[in-house]
CSV table of C-alpha atoms and ligand atoms in Angstrom, one decimal:
chain,number,residue,atom,x,y,z
V,1,MET,CA,-136.1,-41.7,-27.4
V,2,PRO,CA,-133.0,-42.4,-25.4
V,3,SER,CA,-130.2,-44.3,-26.7
V,4,LEU,CA,-129.6,-47.8,-25.7
V,5,GLU,CA,-126.5,-46.6,-24.0
V,6,GLU,CA,-128.4,-43.9,-22.0
V,7,GLN,CA,-131.2,-46.4,-21.2
V,8,VAL,CA,-128.3,-48.9,-19.7
V,9,THR,CA,-126.8,-46.0,-17.8
V,10,ASP,CA,-130.3,-45.1,-16.1
V,11,ALA,CA,-130.8,-48.7,-15.5
V,12,LEU,CA,-127.4,-49.3,-13.7
V,13,LYS,CA,-128.0,-45.8,-11.8
V,14,SER,CA,-131.4,-47.0,-10.5
V,15,ILE,CA,-130.1,-50.3,-9.3
V,16,SER,CA,-127.4,-48.6,-7.4
V,17,ARG,CA,-130.0,-46.8,-5.3
V,18,ASN,CA,-132.1,-49.9,-4.7
V,19,GLU,CA,-131.4,-50.9,-1.3
V,20,ASP,CA,-132.9,-54.5,-1.6
V,21,ILE,CA,-130.4,-55.8,-4.3
V,22,LYS,CA,-127.6,-53.6,-2.6
V,23,SER,CA,-128.2,-55.9,0.7
V,24,TYR,CA,-128.9,-58.4,-1.4
V,25,VAL,CA,-125.1,-58.4,-2.9
V,26,GLN,CA,-123.5,-57.3,0.3
V,27,GLU,CA,-124.6,-60.5,2.2
V,28,SER,CA,-124.6,-63.0,-0.4
V,29,VAL,CA,-121.9,-65.5,0.0
V,30,GLU,CA,-121.9,-66.1,-3.9
V,31,LEU,CA,-122.4,-63.0,-5.0
V,32,TYR,CA,-120.4,-60.7,-3.2
V,33,PRO,CA,-116.9,-62.2,-4.0
V,34,LEU,CA,-118.0,-62.8,-7.6
V,35,LEU,CA,-118.9,-58.8,-8.2
V,36,TRP,CA,-116.1,-58.0,-5.8
V,37,LYS,CA,-113.5,-59.1,-8.5
V,38,ALA,CA,-115.4,-56.6,-10.9
V,39,ALA,CA,-115.2,-54.0,-8.1
V,40,ARG,CA,-111.5,-54.0,-7.6
V,41,ARG,CA,-110.7,-52.4,-11.0
V,42,PHE,CA,-111.8,-49.4,-8.9
V,43,VAL,CA,-111.6,-49.8,-5.4
V,44,THR,CA,-108.2,-50.4,-3.9
V,45,GLY,CA,-109.3,-52.9,-1.4
V,46,GLU,CA,-111.4,-53.7,1.5
V,47,SER,CA,-108.8,-52.6,4.1
V,48,LYS,CA,-107.2,-49.2,4.7
V,49,GLN,CA,-103.7,-51.1,4.6
V,50,GLU,CA,-104.5,-51.9,1.0
V,51,ALA,CA,-105.4,-48.5,0.3
V,52,ILE,CA,-102.2,-47.0,1.6
V,53,HIS,CA,-100.0,-49.6,0.4
V,54,ILE,CA,-101.1,-48.5,-3.2
V,55,ALA,CA,-101.2,-44.8,-2.1
V,56,GLN,CA,-97.6,-45.8,-1.3
V,57,GLN,CA,-96.9,-46.9,-4.8
V,58,LEU,CA,-98.8,-43.9,-6.7
V,59,LYS,CA,-96.7,-41.2,-4.3
V,60,THR,CA,-93.5,-42.8,-5.2
V,61,LYS,CA,-94.7,-42.1,-9.0
V,62,GLY,CA,-95.1,-38.5,-8.1
V,63,TYR,CA,-98.9,-38.3,-7.8
V,64,ALA,CA,-100.9,-36.8,-4.8
V,65,ILE,CA,-103.4,-39.1,-3.4
V,66,SER,CA,-106.9,-38.6,-2.1
V,67,LEU,CA,-108.0,-41.3,0.2
V,68,GLU,CA,-111.9,-42.4,1.1
V,69,TYR,CA,-113.4,-45.0,3.1
V,70,ILE,CA,-116.5,-45.6,1.1
V,71,GLY,CA,-119.7,-45.0,2.5
V,72,GLU,CA,-122.7,-42.7,2.8
V,73,ASN,CA,-125.9,-42.3,5.0
V,74,THR,CA,-125.0,-44.1,8.1
V,75,THR,CA,-128.1,-44.3,10.1
V,76,SER,CA,-126.9,-45.3,13.9
V,77,ILE,CA,-124.9,-43.0,16.3
V,78,GLU,CA,-122.4,-45.9,17.3
V,79,GLU,CA,-121.9,-46.3,13.3
V,80,CYS,CA,-120.9,-43.0,12.8
V,81,GLU,CA,-118.7,-43.2,15.8
V,82,ARG,CA,-117.0,-46.0,14.0
V,83,VAL,CA,-116.6,-44.6,10.9
V,84,LYS,CA,-114.9,-41.6,12.4
V,85,ASN,CA,-112.6,-43.8,14.2
V,86,GLU,CA,-111.6,-45.5,10.9
V,87,PHE,CA,-111.3,-42.0,9.1
V,88,LEU,CA,-109.1,-40.8,12.3
V,89,ALA,CA,-106.9,-44.3,12.0
V,90,LEU,CA,-107.0,-43.7,8.5
V,91,ILE,CA,-105.4,-39.9,8.7
V,92,ASP,CA,-103.0,-41.3,11.1
V,93,GLY,CA,-102.1,-43.9,8.7
V,94,SER,CA,-101.7,-41.5,6.2
V,95,GLY,CA,-98.4,-40.7,7.9
V,96,GLU,CA,-96.8,-43.6,6.4
V,97,VAL,CA,-97.2,-42.5,3.0
V,98,SER,CA,-95.6,-38.8,3.8
V,99,CYS,CA,-98.5,-36.7,2.6
V,100,THR,CA,-98.6,-32.9,1.7
V,101,PRO,CA,-101.4,-30.6,2.0
V,102,ASN,CA,-102.2,-31.4,-1.7
V,103,ASP,CA,-103.1,-34.8,-0.7
V,104,SER,CA,-106.6,-35.9,1.1
V,105,ILE,CA,-108.9,-37.4,3.0
V,106,SER,CA,-112.4,-37.4,1.0
V,107,LEU,CA,-115.2,-38.2,2.9
V,108,ASP,CA,-119.4,-37.7,2.7
V,109,LEU,CA,-120.9,-35.8,5.5
V,110,SER,CA,-123.6,-38.4,5.4
V,111,HIS,CA,-121.1,-41.0,6.1
V,112,ILE,CA,-120.2,-39.6,9.7
V,113,GLY,CA,-123.6,-38.5,10.7
V,114,LEU,CA,-125.4,-36.1,8.2
V,115,SER,CA,-128.7,-38.0,7.8
V,116,LEU,CA,-128.9,-38.2,11.8
V,117,ASP,CA,-128.1,-34.5,13.1
V,118,GLU,CA,-126.1,-31.5,11.5
V,119,ASN,CA,-124.4,-30.6,14.7
V,120,PHE,CA,-123.3,-34.2,15.1
V,121,ALA,CA,-121.8,-34.3,11.6
V,122,TYR,CA,-120.5,-30.9,12.1
V,123,THR,CA,-118.3,-31.8,15.6
V,124,ASN,CA,-117.1,-35.1,13.3
V,125,LEU,CA,-115.8,-33.1,10.9
V,126,LEU,CA,-113.8,-30.5,12.9
V,127,GLU,CA,-112.5,-33.6,14.6
V,128,LEU,CA,-111.4,-35.1,11.6
V,129,ALA,CA,-110.2,-31.8,10.0
V,130,ALA,CA,-107.9,-30.8,13.3
V,131,LYS,CA,-106.2,-34.1,13.1
V,132,ALA,CA,-105.5,-33.8,9.3
V,133,GLU,CA,-104.0,-30.5,10.1
V,134,GLN,CA,-101.7,-32.0,12.9
V,135,ARG,CA,-100.6,-34.6,10.1
V,136,GLY,CA,-100.2,-31.8,7.2
V,137,ILE,CA,-103.0,-33.2,5.3
V,138,SER,CA,-106.4,-31.7,3.9
V,139,ILE,CA,-109.8,-32.9,4.0
V,140,MET,CA,-112.3,-33.0,0.9
V,141,ILE,CA,-116.1,-32.9,1.5
V,142,GLY,CA,-117.7,-34.9,-1.4
V,143,MET,CA,-121.2,-33.6,-2.3
V,144,GLU,CA,-124.1,-36.0,-2.4
V,145,GLU,CA,-127.9,-35.8,-3.7
V,146,SER,CA,-129.2,-32.1,-4.2
V,147,SER,CA,-131.4,-33.1,-1.1
V,148,LYS,CA,-128.2,-32.6,1.0
V,149,THR,CA,-126.7,-29.5,-0.9
V,150,ASP,CA,-127.7,-27.0,1.6
V,151,ALA,CA,-126.8,-28.6,4.6
V,152,ILE,CA,-123.5,-29.9,2.9
V,153,ILE,CA,-122.3,-26.3,2.1
V,154,LEU,CA,-123.3,-24.9,5.5
V,155,LEU,CA,-121.3,-27.3,7.2
V,156,TYR,CA,-118.4,-26.7,5.0
V,157,LYS,CA,-118.7,-22.9,5.5
V,158,ARG,CA,-118.7,-23.4,9.6
V,159,ALA,CA,-115.7,-25.5,9.0
V,160,CYS,CA,-113.7,-22.9,7.2
V,161,GLU,CA,-114.1,-20.5,10.0
V,162,LYS,CA,-111.8,-22.8,12.2
V,163,PHE,CA,-109.9,-24.6,9.4
V,164,THR,CA,-107.8,-23.8,5.8
V,165,ASN,CA,-107.5,-27.5,5.1
V,166,VAL,CA,-111.3,-28.4,4.3
V,167,GLY,CA,-112.2,-28.1,0.9
V,168,ILE,CA,-115.5,-29.0,-0.9
V,169,THR,CA,-116.9,-30.7,-4.3
V,170,ILE,CA,-119.3,-28.9,-6.4
V,171,GLN,CA,-121.3,-30.5,-9.0
V,172,ALA,CA,-121.7,-28.9,-12.1
V,173,GLN,CA,-125.0,-30.5,-13.0
V,174,LEU,CA,-127.0,-28.7,-10.2
V,175,HIS,CA,-128.8,-25.5,-11.9
V,176,ARG,CA,-128.2,-23.9,-8.4
V,177,SER,CA,-124.0,-24.7,-8.5
V,178,GLU,CA,-123.1,-21.3,-10.4
V,179,GLN,CA,-124.6,-19.4,-7.8
V,180,ASP,CA,-123.3,-21.5,-5.0
V,181,LEU,CA,-119.8,-21.1,-6.6
V,182,GLN,CA,-119.8,-17.4,-6.1
V,183,LYS,CA,-120.3,-17.7,-2.5
V,184,LEU,CA,-117.7,-20.3,-2.0
V,185,LEU,CA,-115.0,-18.5,-3.7
V,186,HIS,CA,-115.2,-16.2,-0.7
V,187,TYR,CA,-114.1,-19.5,1.4
V,188,PRO,CA,-110.5,-20.7,1.5
V,189,GLY,CA,-110.7,-24.2,0.9
V,190,ARG,CA,-110.1,-26.0,-2.4
V,191,ILE,CA,-112.7,-26.4,-4.8
V,192,ARG,CA,-113.2,-30.0,-6.4
V,193,LEU,CA,-115.4,-29.4,-9.7
V,194,VAL,CA,-117.2,-32.5,-10.8
V,195,LYS,CA,-120.0,-32.9,-13.3
V,196,GLY,CA,-122.0,-35.0,-10.5
V,197,ALA,CA,-122.7,-38.4,-10.5
V,198,TYR,CA,-126.4,-38.4,-9.1
V,199,GLN,CA,-129.6,-39.1,-11.0
V,200,GLU,CA,-131.5,-35.9,-10.5
V,201,HIS,CA,-134.7,-34.5,-12.1
V,202,SER,CA,-134.4,-31.8,-15.0
V,203,ASP,CA,-135.7,-29.3,-12.3
V,204,TYR,CA,-132.6,-29.6,-10.5
V,205,ALA,CA,-130.0,-30.3,-13.0
V,206,LEU,CA,-128.8,-30.9,-16.5
V,207,PRO,CA,-128.0,-34.4,-17.9
V,208,ARG,CA,-124.7,-35.4,-19.7
V,209,SER,CA,-124.8,-32.7,-22.6
V,210,ILE,CA,-122.8,-30.2,-24.3
V,211,GLU,CA,-124.8,-27.9,-22.1
V,212,LEU,CA,-123.5,-29.5,-19.2
V,213,ASN,CA,-119.8,-29.5,-20.5
V,214,ASN,CA,-120.1,-25.8,-21.1
V,215,ARG,CA,-121.2,-25.2,-17.7
V,216,TYR,CA,-118.6,-27.0,-16.5
V,217,LEU,CA,-116.0,-24.9,-18.2
V,218,GLU,CA,-117.8,-21.8,-17.5
V,219,MET,CA,-117.4,-22.9,-13.9
V,220,ALA,CA,-113.7,-23.8,-14.3
V,221,ALA,CA,-113.1,-20.3,-16.0
V,222,GLN,CA,-114.6,-18.7,-12.9
V,223,ILE,CA,-112.6,-20.7,-10.3
V,224,LEU,CA,-109.3,-20.5,-12.3
V,225,ASN,CA,-109.5,-16.9,-12.8
V,226,ALA,CA,-110.3,-15.8,-9.1
V,227,LYS,CA,-107.1,-17.9,-8.5
V,228,HIS,CA,-108.3,-20.1,-6.0
V,229,PRO,CA,-107.1,-23.6,-5.4
V,230,VAL,CA,-108.9,-25.9,-7.7
V,231,THR,CA,-109.2,-29.8,-8.6
V,232,ILE,CA,-110.2,-30.3,-12.3
V,233,ALA,CA,-112.1,-33.9,-11.5
V,234,THR,CA,-113.2,-35.1,-14.9
V,235,HIS,CA,-112.4,-37.8,-17.4
V,236,ASP,CA,-114.0,-36.3,-20.2
V,237,GLU,CA,-111.5,-36.0,-23.0
V,238,ASN,CA,-113.4,-32.9,-24.6
V,239,LEU,CA,-113.3,-30.7,-21.1
V,240,LEU,CA,-109.6,-31.9,-20.7
V,241,GLN,CA,-108.3,-30.9,-24.2
V,242,GLU,CA,-110.7,-27.5,-23.9
V,243,LEU,CA,-108.9,-26.5,-20.6
V,244,GLU,CA,-105.5,-27.4,-21.7
V,245,LEU,CA,-106.0,-25.4,-24.9
V,246,ARG,CA,-107.7,-22.2,-22.7
V,247,TYR,CA,-105.4,-22.0,-19.8
V,248,ASP,CA,-102.1,-22.9,-18.2
V,249,LEU,CA,-103.1,-25.2,-15.5
V,250,ILE,CA,-99.2,-26.0,-14.4
V,251,GLY,CA,-99.0,-23.8,-11.0
V,252,PRO,CA,-99.6,-24.3,-7.4
V,253,HIS,CA,-103.6,-23.7,-7.6
V,254,ALA,CA,-104.8,-25.9,-9.9
V,255,GLN,CA,-104.5,-29.9,-9.7
V,256,TYR,CA,-106.2,-32.6,-11.7
V,257,GLU,CA,-108.0,-35.6,-10.1
V,258,MET,CA,-109.4,-39.0,-11.5
V,259,LEU,CA,-110.9,-41.7,-9.9
V,260,TYR,CA,-108.5,-44.8,-9.4
V,261,GLY,CA,-108.9,-47.3,-12.4
V,262,ILE,CA,-110.4,-44.7,-14.6
V,263,ARG,CA,-108.3,-43.4,-17.7
V,264,PRO,CA,-104.8,-43.8,-16.1
V,265,ASP,CA,-102.9,-43.2,-19.3
V,266,ARG,CA,-104.7,-40.0,-19.6
V,267,LEU,CA,-103.6,-38.8,-16.0
V,268,SER,CA,-100.1,-40.2,-16.6
V,269,ALA,CA,-99.8,-38.0,-19.6
V,270,LEU,CA,-101.0,-34.8,-17.9
V,271,ARG,CA,-98.6,-35.5,-15.1
V,272,HIS,CA,-95.6,-36.1,-17.6
V,273,GLY,CA,-96.5,-32.4,-19.0
V,274,GLY,CA,-95.9,-31.0,-15.8
V,275,ASN,CA,-99.5,-31.2,-14.0
V,276,SER,CA,-100.2,-31.4,-10.4
V,277,CYS,CA,-102.1,-35.2,-10.7
V,278,LYS,CA,-104.0,-37.0,-7.9
V,279,VAL,CA,-105.5,-40.3,-7.5
V,280,TYR,CA,-108.6,-40.6,-5.5
V,281,LEU,CA,-108.3,-43.9,-3.9
V,282,PRO,CA,-111.6,-45.8,-2.3
V,283,TYR,CA,-111.4,-48.7,-0.3
V,284,GLY,CA,-113.9,-50.6,2.2
V,285,LYS,CA,-116.9,-52.9,2.0
V,286,GLU,CA,-119.5,-50.2,0.9
V,287,TRP,CA,-118.3,-50.3,-2.7
V,288,TYR,CA,-122.0,-51.1,-4.4
V,289,LEU,CA,-123.1,-47.9,-5.1
V,290,TYR,CA,-119.7,-46.5,-6.1
V,291,VAL,CA,-118.8,-49.3,-8.3
V,292,CYS,CA,-122.7,-49.1,-9.8
V,293,HIS,CA,-121.9,-45.5,-10.7
V,294,ARG,CA,-118.7,-46.3,-12.5
V,295,ILE,CA,-120.1,-49.1,-14.6
V,296,ALA,CA,-123.1,-46.8,-15.6
V,297,GLU,CA,-120.9,-43.8,-16.6
V,298,ASN,CA,-119.2,-45.7,-19.2
V,299,PRO,CA,-121.5,-49.0,-20.4
V,300,GLU,CA,-118.2,-50.5,-21.9
V,301,ASN,CA,-117.6,-51.0,-18.3
V,302,VAL,CA,-120.1,-53.9,-18.3
V,303,TYR,CA,-117.8,-56.0,-20.5
V,304,ARG,CA,-114.8,-55.0,-18.4
V,305,ALA,CA,-116.6,-56.1,-15.4
V,306,LEU,CA,-117.6,-59.6,-17.1
V,307,THR,CA,-113.7,-60.0,-18.2
V,308,ASP,CA,-112.5,-59.1,-14.4
V,309,ILE,CA,-114.8,-61.7,-13.1
V,310,ILE,CA,-113.5,-64.2,-15.3
V,311,ARG,CA,-109.8,-63.3,-14.8
V,312,PRO,CA,-107.8,-64.2,-12.0
V,313,TYR,CA,-106.8,-60.7,-10.0
V,314,ASP,CA,-103.8,-59.2,-11.4
V,315,GLY,CA,-102.9,-57.0,-8.2
V,316,GLY,CA,-104.3,-53.9,-9.0
V,317,ARG,CA,-104.4,-51.2,-11.1
V,318,SER,CA,-101.3,-48.8,-9.6
V,319,MET,CA,-98.7,-50.1,-12.4
V,320,ASP,CA,-101.2,-48.7,-15.1
V,321,TYR,CA,-99.9,-45.0,-13.4
V,322,GLU,CA,-96.7,-43.8,-14.9
M,1,FDA,P1,-118.7,-38.3,-18.3
M,1,FDA,O1,-119.3,-39.1,-17.2
M,1,FDA,O2,-119.6,-37.5,-19.0
M,1,FDA,O3,-117.9,-39.1,-18.9
M,1,FDA,C1,-117.0,-38.5,-20.1
M,1,FDA,C2,-116.0,-39.6,-20.7
M,1,FDA,O4,-114.8,-40.0,-19.6
M,1,FDA,C3,-116.6,-41.0,-21.1
M,1,FDA,O5,-117.1,-40.9,-22.2
M,1,FDA,C4,-115.4,-41.8,-20.8
M,1,FDA,O6,-114.6,-41.5,-21.9
M,1,FDA,C5,-114.7,-41.3,-19.7
M,1,FDA,N1,-115.4,-41.8,-18.5
M,1,FDA,C6,-116.2,-41.2,-17.6
M,1,FDA,N2,-116.5,-42.1,-16.8
M,1,FDA,C7,-115.9,-43.4,-17.1
M,1,FDA,C8,-115.5,-44.9,-16.1
M,1,FDA,N3,-116.2,-45.0,-14.9
M,1,FDA,N4,-114.9,-45.7,-16.9
M,1,FDA,C9,-114.2,-45.4,-18.0
M,1,FDA,N5,-114.2,-44.0,-18.6
M,1,FDA,C10,-115.3,-43.1,-18.0
M,1,FDA,N6,-119.4,-36.8,-7.8
M,1,FDA,C11,-120.5,-36.6,-7.1
M,1,FDA,O7,-121.4,-36.5,-7.5
M,1,FDA,N7,-120.1,-36.0,-5.8
M,1,FDA,C12,-118.6,-36.1,-5.5
M,1,FDA,O8,-118.3,-35.7,-4.7
M,1,FDA,C13,-117.8,-36.7,-6.5
M,1,FDA,N8,-116.6,-36.9,-6.3
M,1,FDA,C14,-115.8,-37.1,-7.5
M,1,FDA,C15,-114.2,-37.1,-7.0
M,1,FDA,C16,-113.3,-37.2,-8.3
M,1,FDA,C17,-112.0,-37.4,-8.0
M,1,FDA,C18,-113.9,-37.5,-9.5
M,1,FDA,C19,-113.3,-38.0,-10.4
M,1,FDA,C20,-115.2,-37.5,-9.6
M,1,FDA,C21,-116.0,-37.2,-8.8
M,1,FDA,N9,-117.6,-37.5,-8.6
M,1,FDA,C22,-118.4,-37.2,-7.8
M,1,FDA,C23,-117.9,-38.3,-10.1
M,1,FDA,C24,-118.2,-37.1,-11.1
M,1,FDA,O9,-119.5,-36.5,-10.5
M,1,FDA,C25,-118.7,-38.0,-12.5
M,1,FDA,O10,-119.9,-38.8,-12.1
M,1,FDA,C26,-117.6,-38.8,-12.9
M,1,FDA,O11,-116.3,-38.1,-12.7
M,1,FDA,C27,-117.9,-39.1,-14.3
M,1,FDA,O12,-117.9,-37.8,-14.9
M,1,FDA,P2,-117.0,-37.4,-16.1
M,1,FDA,O13,-116.6,-35.8,-15.8
M,1,FDA,O14,-115.9,-37.7,-16.5
M,1,FDA,O15,-117.8,-37.5,-17.7
């Protein structure tokens, strides 16, 4: 029998995939502003100017940044073009933040066309990678549901034939990922290692467990031993302590990355310890799925969300990073 906490997590993850609830929230003049107050703990703003403003504050404090215009599964060519143009403008805007190749634009390939046509998504990816290269910044591809993993890895490999500033995210939870990793290590791009946010069948993935943490550590070891550029993207204290104990992660290859608003105190401590640290900064209006995932991952966040809805907005979480 799953614990109450596991049941809450499952329920919230199911709600996050429910298109009817999502549209209802997104279109409701009462509900959207109310839930937006809770979302702001995890989302930098609705516009790129707000995200760039927070990026500037964090860069001044010595953090690398990863900016994402949130969204996925775009269903028309016109919408994909609009999204691509938003990303192009974001890359231009990153010039205001004096970014380096350690900084990145994160994106989901289904946001720029993967759900419509692989080649269309690939062409869009190349255009973004070229613009990012001009600006001296990287592109980090997010990993989506396991039904898309093959296509995402394929497009990543094709992009690597033309660009060295493109990286990829890999989910430790998928049973296939250890094998995928062996192949990805032959490509130059940075590998961002995450546990995985999507609810997957046990035929394909492990749930949150000691077994999953062991697999995460094993995969991290393989990337680190290969001296391949890696981003350790987790908030899990057990993993962080284990990695700090086993490896010296201070150096050009390794980087820690956490999601905006989550464990800023821990990321600050890692940075003060001399590690390269990065904050993932999402923005946009399509925050529903993203925020449901963040609340589901830590049921205490339900209480935080309620408090945020009642309290006046305090100007964002960038002051929490030291
Ligand atoms: P886990 O979820 O097991 O949580 C362990 C502990 O960390 C919790 O007990 C709590 O203490 C803390 N914690 C975790 N989440 C928290 C939260 N929301 N609020 C407060 N505390 C929290 N996934 C994916 O499928 N594809 C992708 O492309 C990406 N990209 C990505 C980029 C970056 C930079 C990060 C950090 C994460 C992702 N993810 C992702 C999400 C990732 O797969 C995973 O869902 C979250 O990071 C949560 O997993 P943890 O490793 O933190 O551990």
